[in-house]
CSV table of C-alpha atoms in Angstrom, one decimal:
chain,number,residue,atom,x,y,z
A,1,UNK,CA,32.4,-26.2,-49.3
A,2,UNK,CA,35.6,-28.1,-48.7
A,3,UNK,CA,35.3,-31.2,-46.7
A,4,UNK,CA,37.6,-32.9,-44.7
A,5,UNK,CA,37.2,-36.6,-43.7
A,6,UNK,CA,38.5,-38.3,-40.8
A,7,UNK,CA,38.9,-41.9,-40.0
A,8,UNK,CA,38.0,-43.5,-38.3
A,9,UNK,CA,35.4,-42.3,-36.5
A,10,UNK,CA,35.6,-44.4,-33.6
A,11,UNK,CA,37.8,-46.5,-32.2
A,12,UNK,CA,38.8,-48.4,-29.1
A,13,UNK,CA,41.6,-50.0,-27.8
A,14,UNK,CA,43.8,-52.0,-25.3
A,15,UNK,CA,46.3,-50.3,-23.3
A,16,UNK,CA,49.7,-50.2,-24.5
A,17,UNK,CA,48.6,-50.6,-28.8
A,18,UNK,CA,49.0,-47.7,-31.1
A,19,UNK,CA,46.2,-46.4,-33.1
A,20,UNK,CA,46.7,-44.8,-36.3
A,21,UNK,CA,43.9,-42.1,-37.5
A,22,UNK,CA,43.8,-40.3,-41.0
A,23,UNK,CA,42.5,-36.8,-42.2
A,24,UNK,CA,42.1,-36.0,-45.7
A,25,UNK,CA,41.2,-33.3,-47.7
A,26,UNK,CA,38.7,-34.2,-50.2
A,27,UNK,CA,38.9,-31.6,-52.4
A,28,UNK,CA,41.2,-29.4,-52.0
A,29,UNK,CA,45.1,-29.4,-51.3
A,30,UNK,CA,46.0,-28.7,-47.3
A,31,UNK,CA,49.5,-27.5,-46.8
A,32,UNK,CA,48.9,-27.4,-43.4
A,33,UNK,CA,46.5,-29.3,-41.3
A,34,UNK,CA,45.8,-28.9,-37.2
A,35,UNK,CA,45.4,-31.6,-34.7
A,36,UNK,CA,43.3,-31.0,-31.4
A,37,UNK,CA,42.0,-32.8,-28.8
A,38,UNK,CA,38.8,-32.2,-26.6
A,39,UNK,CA,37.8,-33.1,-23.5
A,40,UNK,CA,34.2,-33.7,-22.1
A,41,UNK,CA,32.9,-30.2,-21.9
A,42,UNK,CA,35.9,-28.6,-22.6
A,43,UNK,CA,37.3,-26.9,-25.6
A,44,UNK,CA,39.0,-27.9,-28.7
A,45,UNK,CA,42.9,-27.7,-27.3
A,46,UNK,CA,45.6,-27.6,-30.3
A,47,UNK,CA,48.1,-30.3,-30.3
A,48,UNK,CA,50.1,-30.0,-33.1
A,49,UNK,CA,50.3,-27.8,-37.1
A,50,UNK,CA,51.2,-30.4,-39.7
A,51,UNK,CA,53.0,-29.3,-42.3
A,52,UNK,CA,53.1,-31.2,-45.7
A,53,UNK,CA,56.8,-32.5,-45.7
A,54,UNK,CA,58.1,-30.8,-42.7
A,55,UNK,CA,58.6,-31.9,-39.2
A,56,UNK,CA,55.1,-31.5,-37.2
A,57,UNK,CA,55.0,-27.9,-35.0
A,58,UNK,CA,54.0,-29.1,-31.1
A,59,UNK,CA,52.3,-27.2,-28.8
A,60,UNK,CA,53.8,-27.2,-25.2
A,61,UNK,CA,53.2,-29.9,-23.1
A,62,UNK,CA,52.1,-32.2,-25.8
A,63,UNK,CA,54.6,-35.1,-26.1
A,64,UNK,CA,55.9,-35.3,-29.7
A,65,UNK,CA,57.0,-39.2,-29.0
A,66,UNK,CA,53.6,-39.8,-28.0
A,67,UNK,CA,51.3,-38.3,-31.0
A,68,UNK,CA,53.5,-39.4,-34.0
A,69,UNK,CA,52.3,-36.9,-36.7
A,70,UNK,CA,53.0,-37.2,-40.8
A,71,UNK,CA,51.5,-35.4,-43.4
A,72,UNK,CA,52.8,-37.2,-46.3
A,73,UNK,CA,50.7,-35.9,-48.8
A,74,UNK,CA,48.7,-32.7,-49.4
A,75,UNK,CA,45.9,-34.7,-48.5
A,76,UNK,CA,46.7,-36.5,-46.1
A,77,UNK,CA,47.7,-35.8,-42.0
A,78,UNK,CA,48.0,-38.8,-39.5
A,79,UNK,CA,48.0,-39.1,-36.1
A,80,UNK,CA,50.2,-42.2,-34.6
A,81,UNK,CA,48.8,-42.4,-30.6
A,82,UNK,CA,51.8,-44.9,-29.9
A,83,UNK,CA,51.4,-46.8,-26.8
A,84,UNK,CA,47.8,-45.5,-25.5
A,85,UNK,CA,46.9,-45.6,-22.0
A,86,UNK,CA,43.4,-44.9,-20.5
A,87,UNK,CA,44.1,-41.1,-20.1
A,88,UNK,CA,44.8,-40.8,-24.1
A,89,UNK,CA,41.1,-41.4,-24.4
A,90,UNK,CA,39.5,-38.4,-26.0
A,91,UNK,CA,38.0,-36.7,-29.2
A,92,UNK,CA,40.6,-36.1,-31.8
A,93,UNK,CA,39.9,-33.7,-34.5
A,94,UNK,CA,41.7,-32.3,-37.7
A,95,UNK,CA,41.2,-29.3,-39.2
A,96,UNK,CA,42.6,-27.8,-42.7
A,97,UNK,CA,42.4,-24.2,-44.7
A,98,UNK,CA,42.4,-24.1,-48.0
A,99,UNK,CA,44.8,-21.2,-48.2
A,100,UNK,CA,42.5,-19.2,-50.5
A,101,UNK,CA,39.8,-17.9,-48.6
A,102,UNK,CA,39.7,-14.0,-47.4
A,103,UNK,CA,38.3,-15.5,-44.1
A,104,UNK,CA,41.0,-18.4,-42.8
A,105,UNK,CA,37.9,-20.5,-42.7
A,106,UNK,CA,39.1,-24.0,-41.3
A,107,UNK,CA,37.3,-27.2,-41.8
A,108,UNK,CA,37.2,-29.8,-39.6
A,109,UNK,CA,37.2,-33.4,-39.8
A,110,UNK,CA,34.3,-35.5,-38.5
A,111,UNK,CA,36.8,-36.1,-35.1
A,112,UNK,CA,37.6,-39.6,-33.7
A,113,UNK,CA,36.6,-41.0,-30.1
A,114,UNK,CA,39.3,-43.2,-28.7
A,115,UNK,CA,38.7,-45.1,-25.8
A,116,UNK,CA,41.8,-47.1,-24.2
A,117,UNK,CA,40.9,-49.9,-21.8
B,1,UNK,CA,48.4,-13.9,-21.1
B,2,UNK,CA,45.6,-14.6,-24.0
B,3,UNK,CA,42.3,-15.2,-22.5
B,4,UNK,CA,39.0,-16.0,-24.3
B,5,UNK,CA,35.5,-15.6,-22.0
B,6,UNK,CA,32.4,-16.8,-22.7
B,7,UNK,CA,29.6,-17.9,-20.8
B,8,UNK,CA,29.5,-21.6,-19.7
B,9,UNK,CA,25.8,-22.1,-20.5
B,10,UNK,CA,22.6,-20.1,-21.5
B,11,UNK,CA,19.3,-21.6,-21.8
B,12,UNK,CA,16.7,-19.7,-24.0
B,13,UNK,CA,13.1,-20.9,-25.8
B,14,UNK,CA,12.1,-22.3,-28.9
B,15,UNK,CA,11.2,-18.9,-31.1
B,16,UNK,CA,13.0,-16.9,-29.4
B,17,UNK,CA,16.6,-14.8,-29.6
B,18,UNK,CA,19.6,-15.3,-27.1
B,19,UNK,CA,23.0,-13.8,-27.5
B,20,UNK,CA,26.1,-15.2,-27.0
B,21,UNK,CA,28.8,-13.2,-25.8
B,22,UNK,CA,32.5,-13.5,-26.0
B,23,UNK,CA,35.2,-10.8,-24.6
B,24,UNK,CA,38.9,-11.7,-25.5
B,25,UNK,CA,42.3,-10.0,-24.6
B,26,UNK,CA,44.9,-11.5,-26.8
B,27,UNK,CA,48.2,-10.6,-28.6
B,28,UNK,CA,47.3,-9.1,-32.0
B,29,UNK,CA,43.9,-9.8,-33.7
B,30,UNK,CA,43.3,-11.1,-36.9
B,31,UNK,CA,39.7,-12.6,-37.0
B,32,UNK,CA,37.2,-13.8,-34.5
B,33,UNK,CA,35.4,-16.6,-35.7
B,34,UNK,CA,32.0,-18.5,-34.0
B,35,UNK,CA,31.5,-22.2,-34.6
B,36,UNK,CA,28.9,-24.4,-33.5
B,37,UNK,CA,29.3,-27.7,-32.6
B,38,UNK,CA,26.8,-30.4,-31.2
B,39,UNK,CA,27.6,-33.0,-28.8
B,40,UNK,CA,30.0,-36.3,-30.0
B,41,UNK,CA,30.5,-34.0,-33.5
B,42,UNK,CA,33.3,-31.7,-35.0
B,43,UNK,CA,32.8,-27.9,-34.6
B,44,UNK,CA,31.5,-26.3,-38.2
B,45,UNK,CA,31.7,-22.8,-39.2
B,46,UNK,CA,29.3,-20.1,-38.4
B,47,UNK,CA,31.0,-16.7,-38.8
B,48,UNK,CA,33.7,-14.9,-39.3
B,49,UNK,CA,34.4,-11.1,-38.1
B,50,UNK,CA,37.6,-9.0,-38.8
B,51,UNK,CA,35.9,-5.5,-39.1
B,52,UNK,CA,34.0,-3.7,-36.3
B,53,UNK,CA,30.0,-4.1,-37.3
B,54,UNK,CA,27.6,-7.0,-38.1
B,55,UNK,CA,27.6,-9.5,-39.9
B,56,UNK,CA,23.9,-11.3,-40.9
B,57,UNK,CA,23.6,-14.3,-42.4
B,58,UNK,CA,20.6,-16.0,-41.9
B,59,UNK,CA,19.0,-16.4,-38.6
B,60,UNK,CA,22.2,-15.8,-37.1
B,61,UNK,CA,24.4,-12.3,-36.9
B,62,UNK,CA,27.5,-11.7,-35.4
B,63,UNK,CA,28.9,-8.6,-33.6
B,64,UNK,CA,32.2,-7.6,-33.8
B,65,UNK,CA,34.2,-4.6,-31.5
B,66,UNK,CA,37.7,-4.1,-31.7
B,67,UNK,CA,38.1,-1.6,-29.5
B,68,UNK,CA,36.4,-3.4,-26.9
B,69,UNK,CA,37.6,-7.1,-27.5
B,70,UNK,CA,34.1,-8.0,-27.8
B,71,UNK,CA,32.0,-10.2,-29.8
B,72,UNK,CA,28.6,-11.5,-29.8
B,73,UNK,CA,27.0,-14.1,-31.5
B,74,UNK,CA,23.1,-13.7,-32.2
B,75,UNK,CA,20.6,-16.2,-33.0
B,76,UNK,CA,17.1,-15.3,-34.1
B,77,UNK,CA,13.7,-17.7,-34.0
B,78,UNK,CA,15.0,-20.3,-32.2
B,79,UNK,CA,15.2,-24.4,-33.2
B,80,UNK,CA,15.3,-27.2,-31.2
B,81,UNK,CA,18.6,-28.0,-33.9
B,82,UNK,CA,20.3,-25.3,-32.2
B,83,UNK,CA,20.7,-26.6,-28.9
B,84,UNK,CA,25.0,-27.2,-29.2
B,85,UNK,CA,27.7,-25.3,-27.7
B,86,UNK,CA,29.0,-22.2,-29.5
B,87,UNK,CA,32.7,-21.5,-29.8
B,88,UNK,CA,34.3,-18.2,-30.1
B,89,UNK,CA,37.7,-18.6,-31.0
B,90,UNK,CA,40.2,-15.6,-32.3
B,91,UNK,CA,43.1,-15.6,-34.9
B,92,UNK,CA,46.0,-13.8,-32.9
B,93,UNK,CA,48.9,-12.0,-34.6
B,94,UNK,CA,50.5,-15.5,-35.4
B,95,UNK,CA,47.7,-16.7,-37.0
B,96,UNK,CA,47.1,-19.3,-34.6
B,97,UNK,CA,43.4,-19.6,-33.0
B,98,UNK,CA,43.0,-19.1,-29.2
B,99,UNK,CA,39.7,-20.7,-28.6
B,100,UNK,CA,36.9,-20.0,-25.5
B,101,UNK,CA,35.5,-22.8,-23.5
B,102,UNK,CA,32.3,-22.8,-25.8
B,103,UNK,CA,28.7,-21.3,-24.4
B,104,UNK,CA,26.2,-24.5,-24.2
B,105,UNK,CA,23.1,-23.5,-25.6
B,106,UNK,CA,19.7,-25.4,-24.2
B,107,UNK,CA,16.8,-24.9,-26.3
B,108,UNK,CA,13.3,-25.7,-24.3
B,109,UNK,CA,9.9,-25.4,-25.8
């Protein structure tokens, strides 16, 4: 199946630095990729559709000046937490469709732990 | 509102069947889909229901009812490797995916 990578897979940082992380599509071209973040024992929460060449869709409440998003390419999506404070911390995850299949299956990056101190 | 519901946790025994289920009450429908996912790791795909009926694939079905906003997630002969939580998550008339809480699934021996 199609695989989607995400890096990296862990990362931690001091308070007030920005951390970068990537998702790429492997195989397959991703017009539009989804960012989500999760909570301990809480569900996946949608943050933001990247759209290859367009201007990132937010969802409301999440701070576009905050969680910089580009999708330069139509493999690549990043995710720019700019000046990360301890409450940022949590697992971020990508997701991409293919486009072509009858199901809107989406595939999901391996997700990356931040941890601001 | 859009509202996903699924149990917060079930417990069940190695060998054994559990089912999972999810009710939902959003604005237009155009898929429900279950995913597992274990702890620290990125949900993967299970199933994916747009017509009323079941769908088998393996040791795990899935139920779907339109008319009822209702889905249910089977899992037959239980493995210790399927202890995880179980999302439900459904495609609304906008294509975007409301997801549940996720159902944590304990496995004993």
């Amino acid at each position: 199946g199609a695989v989607v990578s995400q890096h990296p897979s862990w990362v931690i940082c001091k308070s007030g630095t920005s951390v970068k992380i990537e998702c790429r599509s492997l195989d397959f071209q991703a017009t539009t990729m989804f960012w989500y973040r999760q909570f301990p024992k809480q569900s996946l929460m949608l943050m933001a559709t990247s759209n290859e060449g367009s201007k990132a869709t937010y969802e409301q409440g999440v701070e576009k000046d905050k969680f910089l998003i580009n999708h330069a390419s139509l493999t690549l999506s990043t995710l720019t937490v700019t000046s990360a404070h301890p409450e940022d911390s949590s697992f971020y995850i990508c997701s991409a469709s293919t486009g072509t299949s009858d199901t809107g299956e989406l595939f999901f990056g391996e997700g990356s732990r931040l941890t601001v101190l | 509102g859009q509202n996903i519901d699924q149990p917060t946790e079930m417990t069940a025994t190695e060998g054994a069947i559990v089912q999972i289920n999810c009710t939902y009450q959003t604005s237009g429908f155009n898929g429900l889909f279950w995913y597992q996912q274990h702890a620290g790791e990125a949900p993967t795909f299970l199933s994916y229901n747009v017509l009323d009926g079941l769908e088998e694939k393996g040791r795990f079905s899935s139920f779907l009812s339109r008319s009822k906003g209702y889905s249910y997630l089977l899992l037959k002969e239980l493995q210790m490797k399927d202890s995880a939580s179980y999302l439900c998550a459904v495609m609304d008339s906008n294509y975007q995916l409301i997801w549940g809480a996720g159902t944590k699934l304990i496995i004993k021996p």
